[in-house]
CSV table of C-alpha atoms in Angstrom, one decimal:
chain,number,residue,atom,x,y,z
A,161,UNK,CA,-100.1,6.6,-84.8
A,162,UNK,CA,-101.0,7.3,-88.4
A,163,UNK,CA,-103.9,5.8,-90.4
A,164,UNK,CA,-103.3,2.8,-92.6
A,165,UNK,CA,-106.4,2.5,-94.8
A,166,UNK,CA,-107.9,-0.9,-95.4
A,167,UNK,CA,-111.0,-1.9,-97.4
A,168,UNK,CA,-114.3,-1.8,-95.5
A,169,UNK,CA,-114.8,-5.5,-96.3
A,170,UNK,CA,-111.5,-6.3,-94.6
A,171,UNK,CA,-112.5,-4.1,-91.6
A,172,UNK,CA,-115.8,-6.0,-91.3
A,173,UNK,CA,-113.9,-9.3,-91.6
A,174,UNK,CA,-111.5,-8.3,-88.8
A,175,UNK,CA,-114.5,-7.3,-86.6
A,176,UNK,CA,-116.3,-10.7,-87.1
A,177,UNK,CA,-113.0,-12.7,-86.7
A,178,UNK,CA,-112.3,-11.1,-83.3
A,179,UNK,CA,-115.7,-10.9,-81.7
A,180,UNK,CA,-115.7,-11.1,-77.8
A,181,UNK,CA,-117.5,-13.7,-75.8
A,182,UNK,CA,-120.9,-13.0,-74.2
A,183,UNK,CA,-120.6,-11.4,-70.8
A,184,UNK,CA,-122.6,-14.0,-68.9
A,185,UNK,CA,-126.1,-15.4,-68.1
A,186,UNK,CA,-128.7,-14.4,-65.6
A,187,UNK,CA,-132.1,-15.7,-64.5
A,188,UNK,CA,-134.8,-13.0,-64.9
A,189,UNK,CA,-138.5,-12.5,-64.3
A,190,UNK,CA,-140.6,-13.0,-67.4
A,191,UNK,CA,-141.2,-9.3,-68.3
A,192,UNK,CA,-137.5,-8.5,-67.8
A,193,UNK,CA,-136.5,-11.0,-70.5
A,194,UNK,CA,-137.9,-8.6,-73.2
A,195,UNK,CA,-135.1,-7.6,-75.7
A,196,UNK,CA,-132.7,-10.1,-74.2
A,197,UNK,CA,-131.2,-13.2,-75.9
A,198,UNK,CA,-132.3,-16.6,-74.5
A,199,UNK,CA,-129.5,-18.6,-72.9
A,200,UNK,CA,-131.4,-21.8,-72.8
A,201,UNK,CA,-133.6,-24.0,-74.9
A,202,UNK,CA,-137.3,-23.9,-73.9
A,203,UNK,CA,-139.1,-27.2,-74.1
A,204,UNK,CA,-142.8,-27.9,-74.1
A,205,UNK,CA,-143.8,-29.4,-70.7
A,206,UNK,CA,-147.2,-30.6,-72.0
A,207,UNK,CA,-149.2,-31.0,-75.2
A,208,UNK,CA,-151.1,-28.1,-76.5
A,209,UNK,CA,-153.9,-28.6,-76.8
A,210,UNK,CA,-153.8,-31.4,-74.2
A,211,UNK,CA,-156.7,-33.1,-75.9
A,212,UNK,CA,-159.0,-32.7,-79.0
A,213,UNK,CA,-160.8,-29.3,-78.8
A,214,UNK,CA,-163.1,-27.4,-81.1
A,215,UNK,CA,-161.8,-24.6,-83.2
A,216,UNK,CA,-165.2,-23.1,-83.9
A,217,UNK,CA,-168.8,-23.1,-82.4
A,218,UNK,CA,-171.2,-25.8,-83.6
A,219,UNK,CA,-172.7,-29.2,-83.0
A,220,UNK,CA,-170.6,-32.3,-82.3
A,221,UNK,CA,-171.5,-35.5,-84.2
A,222,UNK,CA,-170.0,-38.9,-84.8
A,223,UNK,CA,-168.9,-39.1,-88.4
A,224,UNK,CA,-169.7,-42.9,-88.6
A,225,UNK,CA,-173.2,-42.2,-87.2
A,226,UNK,CA,-173.9,-39.6,-89.9
A,227,UNK,CA,-172.7,-41.9,-92.6
A,228,UNK,CA,-175.1,-44.6,-91.3
A,229,UNK,CA,-178.0,-42.2,-91.2
A,230,UNK,CA,-177.4,-41.0,-94.8
A,231,UNK,CA,-177.2,-44.6,-96.0
A,232,UNK,CA,-180.6,-45.5,-94.6
A,233,UNK,CA,-182.6,-42.4,-95.6
A,234,UNK,CA,-183.2,-40.3,-98.7
A,235,UNK,CA,-184.6,-37.3,-96.7
A,236,UNK,CA,-183.4,-33.8,-97.7
A,237,UNK,CA,-183.6,-32.5,-94.2
A,238,UNK,CA,-182.8,-34.2,-90.9
A,239,UNK,CA,-184.0,-33.4,-87.4
A,240,UNK,CA,-181.8,-34.1,-84.4
A,241,UNK,CA,-182.2,-33.8,-80.7
A,242,UNK,CA,-179.5,-31.7,-78.8
A,243,UNK,CA,-178.7,-33.5,-75.6
A,244,UNK,CA,-176.5,-30.9,-73.9
A,245,UNK,CA,-174.4,-27.8,-74.4
A,246,UNK,CA,-170.6,-27.9,-73.7
A,247,UNK,CA,-168.6,-24.8,-72.8
A,248,UNK,CA,-164.8,-24.8,-73.0
A,249,UNK,CA,-164.4,-26.1,-69.4
A,250,UNK,CA,-167.4,-28.5,-69.5
A,251,UNK,CA,-167.0,-32.2,-68.7
A,252,UNK,CA,-168.4,-34.8,-71.2
A,253,UNK,CA,-167.7,-38.1,-69.4
A,254,UNK,CA,-171.4,-38.8,-69.1
A,255,UNK,CA,-171.8,-38.9,-72.9
A,256,UNK,CA,-170.1,-42.3,-73.6
A,257,UNK,CA,-172.3,-43.0,-76.6
A,258,UNK,CA,-172.7,-40.8,-79.8
A,259,UNK,CA,-175.3,-38.1,-79.3
A,260,UNK,CA,-175.6,-34.5,-80.6
A,261,UNK,CA,-174.0,-31.9,-78.4
A,262,UNK,CA,-173.9,-28.2,-78.8
A,263,UNK,CA,-170.4,-26.9,-78.1
A,264,UNK,CA,-168.3,-23.7,-78.3
A,265,UNK,CA,-164.8,-22.9,-79.3
A,266,UNK,CA,-162.3,-24.6,-77.0
A,267,UNK,CA,-164.6,-27.3,-75.8
A,268,UNK,CA,-163.2,-30.8,-75.3
A,269,UNK,CA,-164.6,-33.5,-77.6
A,270,UNK,CA,-166.0,-36.8,-76.4
A,271,UNK,CA,-164.0,-39.8,-77.5
A,272,UNK,CA,-166.5,-40.5,-80.3
A,273,UNK,CA,-166.8,-36.9,-81.4
A,274,UNK,CA,-165.0,-36.3,-84.7
A,275,UNK,CA,-167.0,-33.9,-86.8
A,276,UNK,CA,-168.7,-30.6,-86.4
A,277,UNK,CA,-171.7,-28.9,-88.0
A,278,UNK,CA,-171.2,-25.1,-87.7
A,279,UNK,CA,-173.9,-23.1,-86.0
A,280,UNK,CA,-174.4,-21.0,-89.2
A,281,UNK,CA,-175.0,-24.2,-91.2
A,282,UNK,CA,-178.2,-25.1,-89.2
A,283,UNK,CA,-181.5,-24.5,-91.1
A,284,UNK,CA,-183.5,-23.8,-87.9
A,285,UNK,CA,-183.6,-24.6,-84.2
A,286,UNK,CA,-186.6,-25.1,-81.9
A,287,UNK,CA,-186.5,-26.1,-78.2
A,288,UNK,CA,-183.8,-28.8,-78.1
A,289,UNK,CA,-184.0,-29.7,-81.7
A,290,UNK,CA,-182.0,-28.7,-84.8
A,291,UNK,CA,-182.6,-29.2,-88.6
A,292,UNK,CA,-179.8,-29.8,-91.0
A,293,UNK,CA,-179.8,-30.3,-94.8
A,294,UNK,CA,-178.6,-33.4,-96.4
A,295,UNK,CA,-176.1,-31.4,-98.4
A,296,UNK,CA,-174.4,-30.2,-95.3
A,297,UNK,CA,-174.2,-33.7,-93.8
A,298,UNK,CA,-172.8,-35.1,-97.1
A,299,UNK,CA,-170.1,-32.5,-97.1
A,300,UNK,CA,-169.0,-33.2,-93.5
A,301,UNK,CA,-165.3,-34.1,-93.1
A,302,UNK,CA,-163.8,-35.8,-90.1
A,303,UNK,CA,-161.7,-33.6,-87.8
A,304,UNK,CA,-162.5,-30.4,-89.8
A,305,UNK,CA,-162.6,-27.4,-87.4
A,306,UNK,CA,-161.1,-29.6,-84.7
A,307,UNK,CA,-157.7,-29.1,-83.1
A,308,UNK,CA,-155.9,-32.4,-82.5
A,309,UNK,CA,-154.0,-33.2,-79.3
A,310,UNK,CA,-150.5,-31.6,-79.5
A,311,UNK,CA,-151.4,-29.7,-82.7
A,312,UNK,CA,-149.7,-26.5,-81.4
A,313,UNK,CA,-146.8,-28.4,-79.8
A,314,UNK,CA,-146.1,-31.7,-78.2
A,315,UNK,CA,-144.5,-32.5,-74.8
A,316,UNK,CA,-140.7,-32.4,-75.1
A,317,UNK,CA,-140.7,-30.3,-78.3
A,318,UNK,CA,-138.2,-27.4,-78.5
A,319,UNK,CA,-140.3,-24.3,-78.7
A,320,UNK,CA,-137.6,-21.6,-78.4
A,321,UNK,CA,-134.0,-22.2,-79.1
A,322,UNK,CA,-131.1,-20.8,-77.2
A,323,UNK,CA,-130.0,-17.6,-79.0
A,324,UNK,CA,-133.6,-16.4,-79.7
A,325,UNK,CA,-134.2,-12.7,-79.4
A,326,UNK,CA,-137.0,-12.4,-76.9
A,327,UNK,CA,-139.8,-10.1,-78.1
A,328,UNK,CA,-143.5,-9.8,-77.3
A,329,UNK,CA,-144.5,-13.1,-79.0
A,330,UNK,CA,-141.9,-15.0,-77.0
A,331,UNK,CA,-143.1,-13.4,-73.8
A,332,UNK,CA,-146.6,-14.6,-74.7
A,333,UNK,CA,-145.5,-18.1,-75.4
A,334,UNK,CA,-143.5,-18.3,-72.1
A,335,UNK,CA,-146.6,-17.1,-70.2
A,336,UNK,CA,-148.6,-19.8,-71.8
A,337,UNK,CA,-146.1,-22.3,-70.4
A,338,UNK,CA,-146.4,-20.7,-67.0
A,339,UNK,CA,-142.7,-20.0,-67.1
A,340,UNK,CA,-142.2,-17.1,-64.6
A,341,UNK,CA,-138.4,-17.0,-64.9
A,342,UNK,CA,-136.0,-17.6,-67.8
A,343,UNK,CA,-132.3,-17.8,-68.4
A,344,UNK,CA,-131.0,-15.0,-70.7
A,345,UNK,CA,-127.7,-13.4,-71.6
A,346,UNK,CA,-126.8,-10.3,-69.7
A,347,UNK,CA,-127.1,-7.0,-71.5
A,348,UNK,CA,-123.7,-5.5,-72.1
A,349,UNK,CA,-122.8,-2.0,-70.9
A,350,UNK,CA,-121.6,0.3,-73.6
A,351,UNK,CA,-119.5,3.4,-72.7
A,352,UNK,CA,-120.1,6.5,-75.0
A,353,UNK,CA,-117.2,8.9,-75.0
A,354,UNK,CA,-117.5,12.1,-77.1
A,355,UNK,CA,-115.4,15.2,-77.0
A,356,UNK,CA,-113.9,18.3,-78.5
A,357,UNK,CA,-113.4,21.9,-77.4
A,358,UNK,CA,-116.0,23.0,-79.9
A,359,UNK,CA,-118.8,20.8,-78.6
A,360,UNK,CA,-121.7,22.2,-76.5
A,361,UNK,CA,-124.3,19.7,-75.1
A,362,UNK,CA,-128.0,20.1,-75.4
A,363,UNK,CA,-129.6,22.5,-72.9
A,364,UNK,CA,-126.3,24.4,-72.5
A,365,UNK,CA,-125.5,27.9,-73.8
A,366,UNK,CA,-122.3,28.3,-75.8
A,367,UNK,CA,-119.6,30.5,-74.3
A,368,UNK,CA,-118.2,31.3,-77.7
A,369,UNK,CA,-119.6,32.2,-81.1
A,370,UNK,CA,-118.1,29.3,-82.9
A,371,UNK,CA,-119.5,26.0,-81.5
A,372,UNK,CA,-120.9,22.6,-82.5
A,373,UNK,CA,-124.0,21.2,-80.8
A,374,UNK,CA,-123.1,17.8,-79.5
A,375,UNK,CA,-125.2,15.1,-81.4
A,376,UNK,CA,-123.2,11.9,-81.4
A,377,UNK,CA,-123.5,11.2,-77.6
A,378,UNK,CA,-127.3,11.3,-77.9
A,379,UNK,CA,-127.3,9.4,-81.3
A,380,UNK,CA,-125.1,6.6,-79.9
A,381,UNK,CA,-127.2,6.5,-76.7
A,382,UNK,CA,-130.3,5.8,-78.7
A,383,UNK,CA,-128.5,3.3,-81.0
A,384,UNK,CA,-127.2,1.3,-78.1
A,385,UNK,CA,-130.7,1.2,-76.5
A,386,UNK,CA,-132.1,0.0,-79.8
A,387,UNK,CA,-129.7,-2.9,-79.9
A,388,UNK,CA,-130.8,-4.1,-76.4
A,389,UNK,CA,-127.7,-2.9,-74.6
A,390,UNK,CA,-127.2,-0.5,-71.7
A,391,UNK,CA,-125.6,2.9,-72.6
A,392,UNK,CA,-123.2,4.5,-70.2
A,393,UNK,CA,-122.7,8.3,-70.7
A,394,UNK,CA,-119.8,10.4,-69.6
A,395,UNK,CA,-119.2,14.2,-69.7
A,396,UNK,CA,-117.9,15.6,-73.0
A,397,UNK,CA,-114.2,15.7,-72.8
A,398,UNK,CA,-112.0,18.6,-73.9
A,399,UNK,CA,-109.0,18.4,-76.2
A,400,UNK,CA,-106.9,17.3,-73.3
A,401,UNK,CA,-104.9,14.1,-73.2
A,402,UNK,CA,-105.1,13.7,-69.4
A,403,UNK,CA,-108.8,14.3,-69.2
A,404,UNK,CA,-109.5,11.9,-72.1
A,405,UNK,CA,-107.3,9.2,-70.5
A,406,UNK,CA,-109.0,9.6,-67.2
A,407,UNK,CA,-112.4,9.1,-68.8
A,408,UNK,CA,-111.1,6.1,-70.8
A,409,UNK,CA,-109.8,4.4,-67.6
A,410,UNK,CA,-113.2,5.0,-65.9
A,411,UNK,CA,-115.0,3.6,-68.9
A,412,UNK,CA,-112.8,0.5,-68.9
A,413,UNK,CA,-113.8,-0.2,-65.3
A,414,UNK,CA,-117.5,0.1,-66.0
A,415,UNK,CA,-118.2,-1.0,-69.6
A,416,UNK,CA,-117.9,-4.0,-71.9
A,417,UNK,CA,-117.3,-1.9,-75.0
A,418,UNK,CA,-116.0,1.6,-75.4
A,419,UNK,CA,-117.3,3.8,-78.2
A,420,UNK,CA,-115.3,7.0,-79.0
A,421,UNK,CA,-116.8,9.5,-81.3
A,422,UNK,CA,-114.7,12.4,-82.6
A,423,UNK,CA,-111.0,13.1,-82.2
A,424,UNK,CA,-110.2,10.4,-84.7
A,425,UNK,CA,-108.2,12.2,-87.4
A,426,UNK,CA,-104.5,12.7,-87.1
A,427,UNK,CA,-104.3,16.4,-86.1
A,428,UNK,CA,-103.0,18.6,-83.3
A,429,UNK,CA,-106.2,18.3,-81.3
A,430,UNK,CA,-107.3,14.7,-82.1
A,431,UNK,CA,-106.7,12.4,-79.1
A,432,UNK,CA,-107.7,8.9,-80.3
A,433,UNK,CA,-104.5,8.3,-82.2
A,434,UNK,CA,-102.6,9.1,-79.0
A,435,UNK,CA,-104.8,6.8,-76.9
A,436,UNK,CA,-104.4,4.0,-79.4
A,437,UNK,CA,-100.7,4.3,-79.5
A,438,UNK,CA,-100.2,4.6,-75.7
A,439,UNK,CA,-103.0,2.3,-74.4
A,440,UNK,CA,-104.0,-0.3,-76.9
A,441,UNK,CA,-103.1,-4.0,-76.5
A,442,UNK,CA,-103.8,-4.5,-80.2
A,443,UNK,CA,-104.9,-2.2,-83.0
A,444,UNK,CA,-106.9,-4.2,-85.6
A,445,UNK,CA,-107.2,-1.2,-87.9
A,446,UNK,CA,-107.1,2.6,-87.9
A,447,UNK,CA,-108.5,4.0,-91.1
A,448,UNK,CA,-111.1,2.4,-93.5
A,449,UNK,CA,-111.4,3.1,-97.2
A,450,UNK,CA,-115.0,4.2,-96.9
A,451,UNK,CA,-117.2,7.3,-97.0
A,452,UNK,CA,-118.3,8.5,-94.6
A,453,UNK,CA,-116.1,7.0,-91.8
A,454,UNK,CA,-112.6,7.0,-93.1
A,455,UNK,CA,-110.9,7.6,-89.6
A,456,UNK,CA,-112.5,4.6,-88.0
A,457,UNK,CA,-110.5,2.5,-85.6
A,458,UNK,CA,-110.9,-0.8,-83.7
A,459,UNK,CA,-108.6,-2.0,-80.9
A,460,UNK,CA,-108.6,-3.8,-77.6
A,461,UNK,CA,-107.5,-2.2,-74.3
A,462,UNK,CA,-107.3,-4.3,-71.1
A,463,UNK,CA,-109.0,-7.1,-73.1
A,464,UNK,CA,-112.0,-4.9,-73.9
A,465,UNK,CA,-113.0,-3.8,-77.4
A,466,UNK,CA,-112.7,-0.1,-78.3
A,467,UNK,CA,-114.2,1.4,-81.4
A,468,UNK,CA,-113.3,4.8,-82.6
A,469,UNK,CA,-116.0,6.4,-84.8
A,470,UNK,CA,-115.6,9.4,-87.1
A,471,UNK,CA,-117.0,12.6,-85.7
A,472,UNK,CA,-119.7,13.6,-88.2
A,473,UNK,CA,-123.2,12.1,-87.3
A,474,UNK,CA,-123.7,10.2,-90.5
A,475,UNK,CA,-120.2,8.7,-90.2
A,476,UNK,CA,-120.9,7.8,-86.6
A,477,UNK,CA,-124.2,6.2,-87.5
A,478,UNK,CA,-122.7,4.2,-90.4
A,479,UNK,CA,-119.7,3.1,-88.3
A,480,UNK,CA,-122.0,1.9,-85.5
A,481,UNK,CA,-124.1,-0.2,-87.8
A,482,UNK,CA,-121.1,-1.8,-89.6
A,483,UNK,CA,-118.8,-2.3,-86.7
A,484,UNK,CA,-120.3,-1.7,-83.3
A,485,UNK,CA,-123.5,-3.6,-83.9
A,486,UNK,CA,-121.8,-7.0,-84.4
A,487,UNK,CA,-119.7,-6.5,-81.3
A,488,UNK,CA,-122.8,-5.7,-79.2
A,489,UNK,CA,-124.6,-8.7,-80.6
A,490,UNK,CA,-121.7,-11.0,-79.6
A,491,UNK,CA,-121.5,-9.5,-76.1
A,492,UNK,CA,-125.3,-10.0,-75.5
A,493,UNK,CA,-125.2,-13.6,-76.8
A,494,UNK,CA,-126.7,-13.1,-80.3
A,495,UNK,CA,-125.3,-14.6,-83.4
A,496,UNK,CA,-127.3,-12.2,-85.6
A,497,UNK,CA,-125.3,-10.6,-88.4
A,498,UNK,CA,-125.9,-7.4,-90.5
A,499,UNK,CA,-128.0,-8.0,-93.5
A,500,UNK,CA,-128.3,-6.3,-96.9
A,501,UNK,CA,-130.6,-6.6,-99.9
A,502,UNK,CA,-130.8,-5.3,-103.4
A,503,UNK,CA,-133.1,-2.6,-104.8
A,504,UNK,CA,-133.6,-1.0,-108.2
A,505,UNK,CA,-132.3,2.6,-108.6
A,506,UNK,CA,-134.8,5.2,-109.7
A,507,UNK,CA,-132.2,7.7,-110.8
A,508,UNK,CA,-128.7,7.6,-112.2
A,509,UNK,CA,-126.0,7.7,-109.5
A,510,UNK,CA,-122.6,9.4,-109.7
A,511,UNK,CA,-119.8,9.7,-107.2
A,512,UNK,CA,-116.2,11.1,-107.6
A,513,UNK,CA,-114.5,9.5,-104.6
A,514,UNK,CA,-113.0,6.0,-105.3
A,515,UNK,CA,-113.9,4.9,-101.8
A,516,UNK,CA,-117.0,2.7,-101.1
A,517,UNK,CA,-119.7,5.2,-100.3
A,518,UNK,CA,-122.8,4.7,-98.1
A,519,UNK,CA,-125.3,7.2,-99.4
A,520,UNK,CA,-128.6,7.9,-97.6
A,521,UNK,CA,-131.7,6.9,-99.7
A,522,UNK,CA,-135.4,6.4,-99.6
A,523,UNK,CA,-136.4,2.7,-99.9
A,524,UNK,CA,-139.8,1.6,-101.0
A,525,UNK,CA,-141.4,-1.7,-101.6
A,526,UNK,CA,-143.8,-1.8,-104.6
A,527,UNK,CA,-145.3,-4.9,-106.2
A,528,UNK,CA,-142.8,-7.2,-104.4
A,529,UNK,CA,-139.8,-5.2,-105.6
A,530,UNK,CA,-137.6,-2.8,-103.6
A,531,UNK,CA,-136.7,0.6,-105.2
A,532,UNK,CA,-134.1,3.1,-104.0
A,533,UNK,CA,-134.4,6.9,-104.6
A,534,UNK,CA,-131.8,9.6,-103.8
A,535,UNK,CA,-134.1,12.5,-104.6
A,536,UNK,CA,-134.8,15.0,-101.8
A,537,UNK,CA,-131.7,13.9,-99.9
A,538,UNK,CA,-130.3,17.5,-100.3
A,539,UNK,CA,-126.6,17.3,-100.1
A,540,UNK,CA,-124.4,14.4,-99.1
A,541,UNK,CA,-122.2,16.0,-96.4
A,542,UNK,CA,-121.6,13.6,-93.4
A,543,UNK,CA,-123.0,16.2,-91.0
A,544,UNK,CA,-126.5,16.2,-92.6
A,545,UNK,CA,-128.2,14.0,-90.1
A,546,UNK,CA,-131.6,15.0,-91.5
A,547,UNK,CA,-130.7,12.7,-94.4
A,548,UNK,CA,-131.0,9.7,-92.1
A,549,UNK,CA,-134.5,10.6,-90.9
A,550,UNK,CA,-138.0,9.7,-92.1
A,551,UNK,CA,-139.8,6.4,-92.9
A,552,UNK,CA,-138.3,3.9,-95.3
A,553,UNK,CA,-134.8,5.3,-95.1
A,554,UNK,CA,-131.7,3.3,-95.8
A,555,UNK,CA,-128.2,3.4,-97.4
A,556,UNK,CA,-127.1,2.5,-100.8
A,557,UNK,CA,-123.7,0.8,-100.9
A,558,UNK,CA,-122.0,2.5,-103.9
A,559,UNK,CA,-118.9,0.5,-104.9
A,560,UNK,CA,-118.8,1.9,-108.5
A,561,UNK,CA,-118.6,5.5,-109.5
A,562,UNK,CA,-121.6,5.3,-111.8
A,563,UNK,CA,-124.9,3.4,-111.6
A,564,UNK,CA,-127.6,3.7,-114.2
A,565,UNK,CA,-131.3,4.1,-113.5
A,566,UNK,CA,-132.9,0.7,-113.3
A,567,UNK,CA,-129.6,-0.9,-112.1
A,568,UNK,CA,-129.6,-3.1,-109.0
A,569,UNK,CA,-127.7,-1.7,-106.0
A,570,UNK,CA,-127.0,-3.1,-102.5
A,571,UNK,CA,-128.9,-1.6,-99.6
A,572,UNK,CA,-128.4,-1.4,-95.9
A,573,UNK,CA,-131.8,-0.9,-94.2
A,574,UNK,CA,-132.0,1.9,-91.7
A,575,UNK,CA,-135.5,1.2,-90.5
A,576,UNK,CA,-137.9,-1.7,-90.7
A,577,UNK,CA,-139.6,-1.6,-94.2
C-alpha cells in the first residue's frame, strides 16, 4: 500500500467523523473516579446550606429592631446585652423573640435574625455587654454576611453533568453529598507497539555500534496516562512481518485502540503498509500533508481503531495530539475536542516546505496577550524531542511560508499555560 496524501484538516475531519463509541460504564468508589468521565448526572439531594447560616463571626440582630431603636434615640453609641453564644452546631429554638446573640461562622440563624454586626465593628465589650456606634448600626444591611438557604445549591439541582471530567474539585463535591460510589465511563486500554531493528530500549546495552534508543514507547505510555487511559506495552518488534503480525493480533485481543509508532514509510523494512494492506477492514487515510508526521495512517481492524504514527518523537507527539487524543476521548466517554488559540509572533518565521508545519515554540502570557517565540529551539528536526520540553511550550501551526514579526499565528498548547 502506497501513501495517498491528504490535507491535515481532512485527516482530522475523518477522525472526528468516525469516532468509536465509549467502551462502557462502571460503578466505582469515590477516589477511583478521579480522571474518569461521569456517566450520570449528579443531582443535589438537599439544600446547601439547609437553612440560613452565618458567613462570618459577629453578633446577630433583628434589622427591624435596630431600625426601631435608631428611630427613638439620637445616641451616638448604644449598649446591648448579649444573651448567648452560638457555635455552628448550636440550637437557637429557645430564642423565639429578638435578642442579641454572639455567633460564629456557620451558625444557624433564628427566624428573626437577619443582620450581623461583625466582631471587629464592636467598640468594646465588658462582661455580657457590647457597645456599637450609631454609624455602624445605620449602615447595617439585611442578610449581609448571611448565607441563604440553598445558596450553594438547591435540592434537585444538577450539580455535575454527565460527561464531566472528574478532577479534585468534583471529588470534593461528591464527598460533600456523601456519595461514596459514582457511575463513570471505563478507561480504555491503549496498545503501544513500537519496532525496528535499530531500536534499543532503555536499560539495555546495544549489540551493534549503530543503534537508536527507543523513545516513542515511553513517550506514548506517558501521553496515554495523561489522557486518563490505560497504556498496554509490548516488546519492541523487529523488522519481521510474522513477529509484527503476532503482536498486532495480541493487541487486538487486549486493547481498544492500537498505536503503532515507526515502520510507517514505504520501504523495504517498513511493516505498517503491509499490515494495513493485509489486515485492515478500512483505511481512512495513509499519508498526511503535514510536517512532521507525513506517513501517518488511520484504519480499523476487527472493528478496532488503529493509528500509525511516524517514527520521529516530535512526529509521534504531534500525531498523538491531533489524531489519537480525539479517539481516546471518545472511547472514555468524553466529548472534549482539541483546542487552539492565537498568539503574536516575536520573530519573523520562514519555512520552505509547502506542507502545514507544526513548529515547537515558547508561549508566554503577558498583559492578557499570548506571544510565541521560536528562539532557542535549536534546529527543527523531528528527532529533537528536547524542543518539546520546558514550561510554556507549544506548537505554532504554520500554514504560510512566511509570517512577519507581530503577526497572529495559531497555537496548539503543549502544556497548561
